[in-house]
Short mmCIF file of C-alpha atoms in Angstrom, two decimals:
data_model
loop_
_atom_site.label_atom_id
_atom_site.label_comp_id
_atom_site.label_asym_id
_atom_site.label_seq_id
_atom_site.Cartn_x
_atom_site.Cartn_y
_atom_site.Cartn_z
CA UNK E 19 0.00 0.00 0.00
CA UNK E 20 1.27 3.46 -0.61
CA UNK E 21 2.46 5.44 2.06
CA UNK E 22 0.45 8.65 3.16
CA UNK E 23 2.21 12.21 1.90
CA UNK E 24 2.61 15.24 4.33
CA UNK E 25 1.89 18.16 1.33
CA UNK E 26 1.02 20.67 3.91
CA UNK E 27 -0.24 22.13 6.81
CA UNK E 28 -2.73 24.99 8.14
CA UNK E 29 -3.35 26.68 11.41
CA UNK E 30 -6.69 27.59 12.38
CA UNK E 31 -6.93 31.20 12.71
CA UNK E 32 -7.95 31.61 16.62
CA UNK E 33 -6.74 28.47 18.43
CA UNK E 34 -3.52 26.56 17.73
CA UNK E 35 -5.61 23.65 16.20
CA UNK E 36 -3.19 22.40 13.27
CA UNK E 37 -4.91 20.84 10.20
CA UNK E 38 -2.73 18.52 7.65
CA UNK E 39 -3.39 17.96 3.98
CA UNK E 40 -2.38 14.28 3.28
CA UNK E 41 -2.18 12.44 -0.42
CA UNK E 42 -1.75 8.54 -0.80
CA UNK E 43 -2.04 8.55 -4.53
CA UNK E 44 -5.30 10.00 -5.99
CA UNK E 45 -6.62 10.14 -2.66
CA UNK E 46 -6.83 13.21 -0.17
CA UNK E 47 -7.08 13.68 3.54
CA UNK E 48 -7.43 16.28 5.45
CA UNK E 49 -6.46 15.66 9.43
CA UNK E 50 -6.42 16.89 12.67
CA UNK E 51 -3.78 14.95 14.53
CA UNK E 52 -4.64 11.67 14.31
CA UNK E 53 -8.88 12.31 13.51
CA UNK E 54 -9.68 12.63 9.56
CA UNK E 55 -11.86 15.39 9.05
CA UNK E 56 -12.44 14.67 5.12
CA UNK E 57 -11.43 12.51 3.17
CA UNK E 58 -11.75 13.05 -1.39
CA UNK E 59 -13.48 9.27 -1.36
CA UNK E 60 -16.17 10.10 1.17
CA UNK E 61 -18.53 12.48 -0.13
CA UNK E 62 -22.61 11.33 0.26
CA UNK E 63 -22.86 13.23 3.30
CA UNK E 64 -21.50 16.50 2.33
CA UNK E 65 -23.61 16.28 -1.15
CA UNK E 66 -26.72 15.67 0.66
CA UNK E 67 -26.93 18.82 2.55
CA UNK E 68 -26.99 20.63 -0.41
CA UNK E 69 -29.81 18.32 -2.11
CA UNK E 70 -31.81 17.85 1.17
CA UNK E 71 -31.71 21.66 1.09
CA UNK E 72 -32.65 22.29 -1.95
CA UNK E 73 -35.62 19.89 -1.65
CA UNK E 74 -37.06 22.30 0.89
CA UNK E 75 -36.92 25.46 -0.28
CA UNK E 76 -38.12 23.99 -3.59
CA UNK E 77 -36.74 25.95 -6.93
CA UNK E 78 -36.87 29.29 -5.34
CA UNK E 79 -35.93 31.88 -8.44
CA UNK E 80 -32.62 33.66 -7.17
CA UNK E 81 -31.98 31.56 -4.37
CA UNK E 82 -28.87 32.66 -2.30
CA UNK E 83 -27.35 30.04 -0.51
CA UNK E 84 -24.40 30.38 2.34
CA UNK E 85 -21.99 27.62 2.45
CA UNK E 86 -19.72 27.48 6.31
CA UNK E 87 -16.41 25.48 5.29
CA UNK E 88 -15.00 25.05 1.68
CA UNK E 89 -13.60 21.39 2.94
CA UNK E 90 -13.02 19.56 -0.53
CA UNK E 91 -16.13 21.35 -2.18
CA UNK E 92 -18.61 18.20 -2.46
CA UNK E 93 -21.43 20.35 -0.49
CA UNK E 94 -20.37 23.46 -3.15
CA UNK E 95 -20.52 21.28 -6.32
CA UNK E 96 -23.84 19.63 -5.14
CA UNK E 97 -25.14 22.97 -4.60
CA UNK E 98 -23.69 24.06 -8.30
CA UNK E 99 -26.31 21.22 -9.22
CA UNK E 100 -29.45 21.08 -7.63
CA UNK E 101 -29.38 25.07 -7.26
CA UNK E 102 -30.87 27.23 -10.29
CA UNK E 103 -28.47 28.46 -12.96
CA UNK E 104 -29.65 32.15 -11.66
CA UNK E 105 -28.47 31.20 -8.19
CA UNK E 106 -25.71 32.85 -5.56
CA UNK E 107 -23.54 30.85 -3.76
CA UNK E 108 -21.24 32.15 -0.95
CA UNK E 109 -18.70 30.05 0.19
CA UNK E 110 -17.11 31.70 3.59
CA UNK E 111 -13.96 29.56 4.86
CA UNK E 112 -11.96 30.05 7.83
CA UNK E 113 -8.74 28.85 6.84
CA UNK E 114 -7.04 30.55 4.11
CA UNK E 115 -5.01 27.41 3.20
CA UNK E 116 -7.93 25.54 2.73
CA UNK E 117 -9.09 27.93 -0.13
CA UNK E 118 -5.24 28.06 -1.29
CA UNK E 119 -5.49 23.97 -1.41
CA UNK E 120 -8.33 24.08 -3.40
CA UNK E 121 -6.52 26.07 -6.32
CA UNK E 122 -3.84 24.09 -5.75
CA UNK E 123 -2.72 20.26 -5.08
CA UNK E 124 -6.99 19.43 -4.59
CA UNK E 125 -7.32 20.78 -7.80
CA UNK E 126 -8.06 17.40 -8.97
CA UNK E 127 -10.66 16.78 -6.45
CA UNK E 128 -12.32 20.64 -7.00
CA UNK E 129 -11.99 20.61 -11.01
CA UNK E 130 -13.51 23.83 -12.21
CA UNK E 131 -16.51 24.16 -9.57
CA UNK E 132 -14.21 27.57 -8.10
CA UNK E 133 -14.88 29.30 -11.38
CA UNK E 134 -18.43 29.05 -11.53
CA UNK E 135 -19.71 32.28 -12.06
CA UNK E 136 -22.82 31.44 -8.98
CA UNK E 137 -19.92 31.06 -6.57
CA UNK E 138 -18.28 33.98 -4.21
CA UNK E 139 -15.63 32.57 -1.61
CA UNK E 140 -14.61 34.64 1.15
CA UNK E 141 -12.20 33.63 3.58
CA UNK E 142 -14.24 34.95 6.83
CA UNK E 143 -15.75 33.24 9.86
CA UNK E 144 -19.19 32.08 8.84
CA UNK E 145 -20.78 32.77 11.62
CA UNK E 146 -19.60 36.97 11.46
CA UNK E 147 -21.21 36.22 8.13
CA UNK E 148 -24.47 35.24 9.43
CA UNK E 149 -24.48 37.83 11.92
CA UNK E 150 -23.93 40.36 9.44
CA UNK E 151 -26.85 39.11 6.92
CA UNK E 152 -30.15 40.04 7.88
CA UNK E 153 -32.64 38.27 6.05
CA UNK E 154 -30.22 37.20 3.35
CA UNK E 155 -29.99 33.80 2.34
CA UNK E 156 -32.67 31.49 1.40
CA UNK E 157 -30.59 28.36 2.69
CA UNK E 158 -27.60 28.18 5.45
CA UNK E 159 -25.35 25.03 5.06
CA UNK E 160 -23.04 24.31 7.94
CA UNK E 161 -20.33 22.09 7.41
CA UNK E 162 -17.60 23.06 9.75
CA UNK E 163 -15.48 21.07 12.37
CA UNK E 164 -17.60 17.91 13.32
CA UNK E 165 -21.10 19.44 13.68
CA UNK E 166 -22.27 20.80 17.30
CA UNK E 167 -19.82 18.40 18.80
CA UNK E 168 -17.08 19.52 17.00
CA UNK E 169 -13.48 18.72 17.49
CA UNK E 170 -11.13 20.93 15.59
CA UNK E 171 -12.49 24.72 17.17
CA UNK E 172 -13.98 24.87 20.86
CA UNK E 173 -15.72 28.55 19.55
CA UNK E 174 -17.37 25.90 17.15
CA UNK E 175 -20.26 26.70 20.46
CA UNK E 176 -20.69 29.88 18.67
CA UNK E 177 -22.47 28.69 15.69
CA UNK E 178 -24.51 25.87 17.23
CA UNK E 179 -25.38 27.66 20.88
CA UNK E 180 -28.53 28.96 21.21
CA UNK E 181 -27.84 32.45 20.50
CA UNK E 182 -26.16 31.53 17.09
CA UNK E 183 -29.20 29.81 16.15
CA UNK E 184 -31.33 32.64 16.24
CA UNK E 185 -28.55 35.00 14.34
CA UNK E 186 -29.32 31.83 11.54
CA UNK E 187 -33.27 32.16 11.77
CA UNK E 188 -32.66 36.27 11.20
CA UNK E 189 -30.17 35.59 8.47
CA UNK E 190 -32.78 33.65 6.75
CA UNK E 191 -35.76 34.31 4.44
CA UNK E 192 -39.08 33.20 5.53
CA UNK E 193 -39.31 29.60 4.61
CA UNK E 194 -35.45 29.25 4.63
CA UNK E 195 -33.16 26.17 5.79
CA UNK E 196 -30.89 25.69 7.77
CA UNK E 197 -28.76 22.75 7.46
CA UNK E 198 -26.48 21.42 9.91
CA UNK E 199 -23.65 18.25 8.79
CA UNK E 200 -22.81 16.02 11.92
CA UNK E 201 -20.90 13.47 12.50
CA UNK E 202 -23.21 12.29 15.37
CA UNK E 203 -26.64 12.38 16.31
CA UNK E 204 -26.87 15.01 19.27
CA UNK E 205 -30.54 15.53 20.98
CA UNK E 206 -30.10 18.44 22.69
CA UNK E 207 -28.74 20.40 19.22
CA UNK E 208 -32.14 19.49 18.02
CA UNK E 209 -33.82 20.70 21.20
CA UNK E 210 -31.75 24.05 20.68
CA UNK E 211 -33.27 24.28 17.12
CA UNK E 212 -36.79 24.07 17.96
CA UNK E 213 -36.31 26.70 20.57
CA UNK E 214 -35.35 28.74 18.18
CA UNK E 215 -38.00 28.55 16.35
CA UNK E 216 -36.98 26.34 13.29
CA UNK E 217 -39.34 23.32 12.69
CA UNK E 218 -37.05 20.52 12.67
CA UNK E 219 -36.25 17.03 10.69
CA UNK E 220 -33.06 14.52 11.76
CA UNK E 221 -31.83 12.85 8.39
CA UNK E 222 -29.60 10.42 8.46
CA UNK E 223 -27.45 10.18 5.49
CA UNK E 224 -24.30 7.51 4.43
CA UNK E 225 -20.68 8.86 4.28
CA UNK E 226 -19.77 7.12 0.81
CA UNK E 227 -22.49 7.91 -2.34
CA UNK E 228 -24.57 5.02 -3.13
CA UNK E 229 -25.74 4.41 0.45
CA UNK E 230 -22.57 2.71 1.82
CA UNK E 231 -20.27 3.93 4.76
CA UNK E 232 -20.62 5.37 7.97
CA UNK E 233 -23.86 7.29 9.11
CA UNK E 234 -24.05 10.79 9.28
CA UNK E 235 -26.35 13.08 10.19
CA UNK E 236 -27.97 16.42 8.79
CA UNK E 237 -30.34 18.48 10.67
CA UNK E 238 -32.87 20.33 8.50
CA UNK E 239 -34.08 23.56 10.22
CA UNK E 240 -37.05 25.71 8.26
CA UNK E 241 -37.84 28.76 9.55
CA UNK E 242 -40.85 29.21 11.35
CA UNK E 243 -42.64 32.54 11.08
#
């Protein structure tokens, strides 16, 4: 078997969390210490929030959609395809490697999805970006650190609290989603999301396309009101 390739490594802006970008052939990995975050042969779970989404807002005209983590891009390229052609897509990442990776050795893995002319990617927290967008997006798609249990960022609390849950419900359009990627079920994240006022549904999705590989789960929040 071929050995695993050390091509580079980011630090999270904030905390002195280290993430690695690993190759063993055509594969990719992306790592914090010894925990894969990603990996370029597991994607299901990261194309299904963007298709769950789009199922419920339905094929809004001028849908704008905001995107929390760039990763390898499976949630963005889903989005490219079940999203309208007169669609925005914002894209804000964290880690400035991570969008630096994607132009460069994951290029492979990203093709030409980055020059879509739907897509903006900023390199900004996601959730200042939320905070900041009253009543702008149609869909929120959160797929940073682990979910609400996260393990890479402990201000991942900050998106998933209470408090950030309810800068997501004002961010969104009435009728808009919120989805949440986890990689674990987590009852009282779901509790938090009915309190604030999103009516809630628990999907739970396979890591690998086709139905095969670990479980996941995606929380689908629609805004009440």
């Amino acid at each position: 078997m071929r050995p695993w390739i050390h091509l580079d490594t980011a630090n999270v802006p904030g905390d002195k969390t280290q993430l690695k970008l690993m190759q063993r052939g055509d594969e990719f990995s992306i790592m914090l210490g010894t925990n894969e975050l990603m990996n370029s042969r597991l994607s299901g779970s990261e194309e299904a929030l963007a298709t769950l989404s789009a199922e419920r807002i339905g094929g809004r005209a001028k849908a704008r959609v905001l995107i929390g983590g760039l990763g390898m891009g499976f949630t963005l390229r889903a989005a490219l395809g079940c999203f309208g052609a007169d669609s925005e897509i914002v894209v804000a990442e964290l880690v400035p490697e991570i969008i630096a990776w994607a132009r460069g050795p994951l290029t492979p893995v990203f093709g030409t999805c980055l020059d879509d002319p739907r897509v903006k990617i900023i390199n900004d927290d996601v959730g200042k970006v939320i905070a900041a967008g009253k009543g702008a997006y149609d869909a929120i798609l959160l797929d940073v650190d682990n979910g609400p249990d996260g393990v890479s960022r402990e201000q991942n609390d900050r998106l998933y609290g209470l408090a950030a849950l309810r800068k997501s419900w004002a961010a969104l359009r009435p009728g808009g989603v919120l989805a949440v990627w986890s990689a674990h079920s987590s009852a009282p994240f779901a509790k938090r999301l009915a309190v604030a006022d999103f009516a809630v549904d628990e999907v739970k999705v396979r890591a690998r396309s086709g139905g095969k590989g670990a479980r996941h789960v995606i929380w689908l929040g629609v805004k009440r009101g």
